[in-house]
Structure formats: C-alpha cells, structure tokens
Coordinates of C-alpha atoms and ligand atoms in Angstrom, one line a residue:
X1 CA 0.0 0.0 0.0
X2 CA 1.5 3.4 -1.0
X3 CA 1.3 6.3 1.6
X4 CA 2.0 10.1 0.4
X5 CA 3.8 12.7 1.8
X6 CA 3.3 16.1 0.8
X7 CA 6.5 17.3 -0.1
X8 CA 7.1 20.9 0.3
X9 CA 7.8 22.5 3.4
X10 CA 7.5 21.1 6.9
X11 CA 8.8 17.8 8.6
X12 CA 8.5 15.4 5.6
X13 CA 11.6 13.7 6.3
X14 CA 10.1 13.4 9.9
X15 CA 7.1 11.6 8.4
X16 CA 9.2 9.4 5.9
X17 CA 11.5 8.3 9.0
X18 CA 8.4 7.1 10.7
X19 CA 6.3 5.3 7.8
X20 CA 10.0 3.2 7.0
X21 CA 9.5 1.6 9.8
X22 CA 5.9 0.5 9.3
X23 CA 5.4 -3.0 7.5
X24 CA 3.7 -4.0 4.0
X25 CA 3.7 0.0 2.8
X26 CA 5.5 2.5 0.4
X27 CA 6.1 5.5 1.5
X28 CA 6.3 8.1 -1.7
X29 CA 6.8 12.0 -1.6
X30 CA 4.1 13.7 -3.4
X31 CA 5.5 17.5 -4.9
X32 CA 3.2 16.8 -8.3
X33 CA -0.4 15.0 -9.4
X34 CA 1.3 12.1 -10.8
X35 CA 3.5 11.1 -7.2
X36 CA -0.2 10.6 -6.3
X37 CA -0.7 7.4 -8.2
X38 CA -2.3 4.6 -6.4
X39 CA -1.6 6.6 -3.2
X40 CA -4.5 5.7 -0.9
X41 CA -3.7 8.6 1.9
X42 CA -1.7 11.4 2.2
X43 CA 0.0 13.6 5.4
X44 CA 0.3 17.1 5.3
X45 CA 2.9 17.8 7.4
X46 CA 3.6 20.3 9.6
X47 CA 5.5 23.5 9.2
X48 CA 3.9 26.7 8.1
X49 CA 0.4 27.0 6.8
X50 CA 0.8 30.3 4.8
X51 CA 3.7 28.8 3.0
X52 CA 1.8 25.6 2.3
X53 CA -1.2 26.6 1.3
X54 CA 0.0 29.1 -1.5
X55 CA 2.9 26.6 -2.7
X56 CA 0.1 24.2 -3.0
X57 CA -1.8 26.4 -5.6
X58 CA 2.0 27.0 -7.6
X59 CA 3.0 23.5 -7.3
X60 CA -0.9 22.9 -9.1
X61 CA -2.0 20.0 -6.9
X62 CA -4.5 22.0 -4.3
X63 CA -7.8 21.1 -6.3
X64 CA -6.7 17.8 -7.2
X65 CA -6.1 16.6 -3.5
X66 CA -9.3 18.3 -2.7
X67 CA -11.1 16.1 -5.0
X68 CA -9.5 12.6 -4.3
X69 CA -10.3 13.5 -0.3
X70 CA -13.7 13.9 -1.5
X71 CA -13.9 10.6 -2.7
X72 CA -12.2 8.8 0.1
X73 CA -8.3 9.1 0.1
X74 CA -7.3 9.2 3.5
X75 CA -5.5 12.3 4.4
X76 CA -3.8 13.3 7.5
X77 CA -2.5 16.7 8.7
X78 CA 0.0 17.3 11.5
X79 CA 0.0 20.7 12.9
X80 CA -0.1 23.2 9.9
X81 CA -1.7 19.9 8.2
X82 CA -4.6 20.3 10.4
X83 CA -5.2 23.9 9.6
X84 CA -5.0 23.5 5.9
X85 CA -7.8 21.2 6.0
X86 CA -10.2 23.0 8.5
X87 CA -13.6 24.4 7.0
X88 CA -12.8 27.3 9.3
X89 CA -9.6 29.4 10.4
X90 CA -10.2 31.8 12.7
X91 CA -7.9 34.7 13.7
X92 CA -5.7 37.2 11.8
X93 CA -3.4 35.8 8.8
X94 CA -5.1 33.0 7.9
X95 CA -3.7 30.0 5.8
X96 CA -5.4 29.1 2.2
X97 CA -7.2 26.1 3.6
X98 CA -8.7 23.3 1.8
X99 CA -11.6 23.4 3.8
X100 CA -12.2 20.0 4.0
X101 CA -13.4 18.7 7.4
X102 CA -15.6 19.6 9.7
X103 CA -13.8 22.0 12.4
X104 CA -13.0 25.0 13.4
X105 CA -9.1 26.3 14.1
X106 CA -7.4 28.6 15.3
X107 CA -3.3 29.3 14.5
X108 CA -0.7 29.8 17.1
X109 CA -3.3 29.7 19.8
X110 CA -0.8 28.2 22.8
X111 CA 1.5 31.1 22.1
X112 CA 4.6 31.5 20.2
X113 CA 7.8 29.5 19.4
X114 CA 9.0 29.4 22.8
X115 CA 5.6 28.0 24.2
X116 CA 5.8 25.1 22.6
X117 CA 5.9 22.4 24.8
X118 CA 5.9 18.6 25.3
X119 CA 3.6 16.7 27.3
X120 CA 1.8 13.3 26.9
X121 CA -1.9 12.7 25.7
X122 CA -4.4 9.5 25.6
X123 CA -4.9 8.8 22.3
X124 CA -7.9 6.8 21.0
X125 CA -5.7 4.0 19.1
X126 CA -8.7 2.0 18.1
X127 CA -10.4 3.7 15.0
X128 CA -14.3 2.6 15.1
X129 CA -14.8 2.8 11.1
X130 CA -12.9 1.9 8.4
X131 CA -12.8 4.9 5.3
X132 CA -15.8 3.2 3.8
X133 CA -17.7 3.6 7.1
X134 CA -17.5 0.0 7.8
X135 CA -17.4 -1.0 11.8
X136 CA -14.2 -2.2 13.5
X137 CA -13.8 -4.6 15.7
X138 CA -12.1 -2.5 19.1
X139 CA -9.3 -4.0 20.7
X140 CA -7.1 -1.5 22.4
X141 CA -8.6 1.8 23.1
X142 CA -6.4 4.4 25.0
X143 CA -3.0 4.5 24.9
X144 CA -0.6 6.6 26.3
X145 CA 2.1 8.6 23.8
X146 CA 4.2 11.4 23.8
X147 CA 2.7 14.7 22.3
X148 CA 5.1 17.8 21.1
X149 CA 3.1 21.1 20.6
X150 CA 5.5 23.6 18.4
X151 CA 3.2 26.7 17.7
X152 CA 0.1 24.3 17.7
X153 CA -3.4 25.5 16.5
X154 CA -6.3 25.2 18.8
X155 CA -9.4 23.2 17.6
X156 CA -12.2 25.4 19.0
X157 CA -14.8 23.4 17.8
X158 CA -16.0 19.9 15.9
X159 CA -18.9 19.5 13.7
X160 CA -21.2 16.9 12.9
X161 CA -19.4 13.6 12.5
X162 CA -16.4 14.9 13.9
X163 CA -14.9 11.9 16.7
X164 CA -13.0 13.2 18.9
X165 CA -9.3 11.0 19.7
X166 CA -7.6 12.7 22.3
X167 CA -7.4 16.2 24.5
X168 CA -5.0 18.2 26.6
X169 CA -5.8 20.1 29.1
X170 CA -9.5 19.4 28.2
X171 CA -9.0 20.7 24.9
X172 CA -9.2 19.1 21.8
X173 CA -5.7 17.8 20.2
X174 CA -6.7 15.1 17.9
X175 CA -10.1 14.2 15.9
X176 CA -11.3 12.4 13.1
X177 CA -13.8 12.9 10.4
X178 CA -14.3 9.7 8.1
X179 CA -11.4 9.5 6.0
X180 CA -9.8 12.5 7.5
X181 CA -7.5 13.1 10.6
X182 CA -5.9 15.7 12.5
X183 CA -3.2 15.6 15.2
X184 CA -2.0 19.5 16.3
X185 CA 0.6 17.6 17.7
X186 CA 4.2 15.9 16.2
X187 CA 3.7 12.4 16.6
X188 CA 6.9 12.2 13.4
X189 CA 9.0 14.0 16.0
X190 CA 8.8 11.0 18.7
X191 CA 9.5 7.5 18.7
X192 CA 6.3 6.6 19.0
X193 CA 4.0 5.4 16.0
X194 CA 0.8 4.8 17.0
X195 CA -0.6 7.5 15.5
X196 CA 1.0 6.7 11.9
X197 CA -0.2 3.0 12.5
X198 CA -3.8 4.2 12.9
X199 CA -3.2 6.1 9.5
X200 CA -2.3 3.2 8.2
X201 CA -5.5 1.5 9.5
X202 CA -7.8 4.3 8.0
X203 CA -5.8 3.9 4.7
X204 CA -6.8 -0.2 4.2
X205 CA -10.0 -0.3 3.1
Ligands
LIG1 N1 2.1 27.9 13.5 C1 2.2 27.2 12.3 C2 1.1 27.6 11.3 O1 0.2 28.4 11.7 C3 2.0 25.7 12.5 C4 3.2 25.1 13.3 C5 3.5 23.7 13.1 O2 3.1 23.1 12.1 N2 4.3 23.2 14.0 O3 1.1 27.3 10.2

C-alpha cells in the first residue's frame, strides 16, 4: 500500500522516518499529481500553513487533493496539516485552507515559538470505522504517547461527525472525520508510532 507525503515545506523527512518503519507499505513523496498514483492517503505535514497553502496552488496539486479527499483518500494533517484542512480558520493571517473537514481552528493559539511544549496525551488507538464507514472490531482503546506542541493551532470546535481522539488540558488535540484526521501535535517527531499506525489503518480499506 502506497502512503503520500506532501512534499514541500515542513517535517517530511520526519514523516518518511516514521512510515519506513511500518510494514507492507511505500512511503512516496508527493510534490506533483502524478506522485499521487495509487496513493491511498496522504500527510500534510507540519510546518507553516501560509507557506503551504499558496505553494500548494504553484505547485498545481490544491484542487486535485481536494477532489481525491472527497472521494475517500485518507488524508492526514499534523499541525499546519490540520489547519490547511479545517472548514474554518479563525484569527488574523489565515492560511489558504482546503476546507475539507468539519472543524474549526485557530493558528498559534498556545503562544509563540517558545511555548511550545511537550507533554503526553491519551490517544484513541482503536479507530471505530474503516474509510468506507464499515465498523471495527475495538481492541485497544487508550493508549498513552508522547505529544510535542510547536506553535500548535487550537481546535475550537467539531462539527457533525467529527470523533474526537484525544485532549490536553481538556481541549481538543486530535479528531477524526471519516477518511480524514488531524493531530495539532508531532507524533513524526517521537519515537512513537501509533498515530502513523492508525493512519495506516484508516488507509486499508
Ligand atoms: N504555527 C504554524 C502555522 O500556523 C504551525 C506550526 C507547526 O506546524 N508546527 O502554520
């Protein structure tokens, strides 16, 4: 199975690090329409949502990952991932989003670079429905990882069909919306994959 990376600006070599170490999957860096070829999900990685969202109208690939999402290609944003594919950006200076999923964000709402911050959060490892909406059998549920904020978003608010997998501080740092996930969070900065093997999970179909 081939996982994506988008590949222009942010911690892609972060992402590719992890997915390597993942079994039965290609990891392939996605910079043009064709890299997407039989790719069946895609991370946006973190790093800076201005920069991303207008390279991702030069680079030509913004409506076309728009449309596969809409028909089911899992897609995953870390960080400024997450804000690219909010409905909703609120604040001043707002990133070109995608606005695919159903939430509402707000950039650089713990504070600037030197807030940033590591900490640990429960994350929901057991996704309830595949991308086709097809039940799960559970087996784990909460797990414990390591969680690295670096200028993090807030997510002020889900919509409709929005699941929510995992809070700090009460607040929400990790949700899902069919075949689309958020993290505001660095899981490709730990040594921790859960989160990447739960990608992988949404991506099987
Ligand atoms: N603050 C960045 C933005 O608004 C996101 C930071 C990150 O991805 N670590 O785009």
């Amino acid at each position: 199975m081939k996982i994506g990376i988008l590949d222009i600006q942010g911690s892609v070599e972060e992402h590719l690090k992890c997915l390597k170490k993942l079994k039965n999957m290609e990891a392939v860096l996605v910079k043009k329409i064709e890299d997407l070829k039989e790719v069946k999900g895609l991370i946006v990685p973190g790093g800076e949502s201005t920069t991303i969202g207008k390279l991702l109208r030069r680079f030509g690939i913004r409506d076309e990952i728009i449309k596969r999402v809409k028909k089911g290609m899992a897609v995953w944003g870390t960080c400024a991932g997450a804000i690219l594919l909010a409905k909703k950006i609120v604040g001043k200076e707002n990133a070109d989003s995608l606005g695919l999923m159903n939430i509402v964000v707000e950039r650089n709402a713990y504070g600037r670079q030197l807030d940033s911050f590591e900490t640990q959060v429960e994350f929901d490892t057991s996704p309830k429905k595949d991308c086709c909406g097809k039940k799960l059998k559970n087996t784990v549920r909460f797990c414990r990882i390591p969680a690295i904020f670096i200028r993090a978003p807030k997510i002020l608010e889900v919509g409709e069909g929005v699941e929510i997998l995992a809070r700090y501080k009460g607040e929400i740092v990790a949700a899902r919306e069919n075949n689309m996930l958020v993290t505001n969070f660095h899981p490709e900065l730990t040594d921790d994959e859960k989160v990447h093997q739960y990608f992988v999970k949404m991506c099987e179909k």
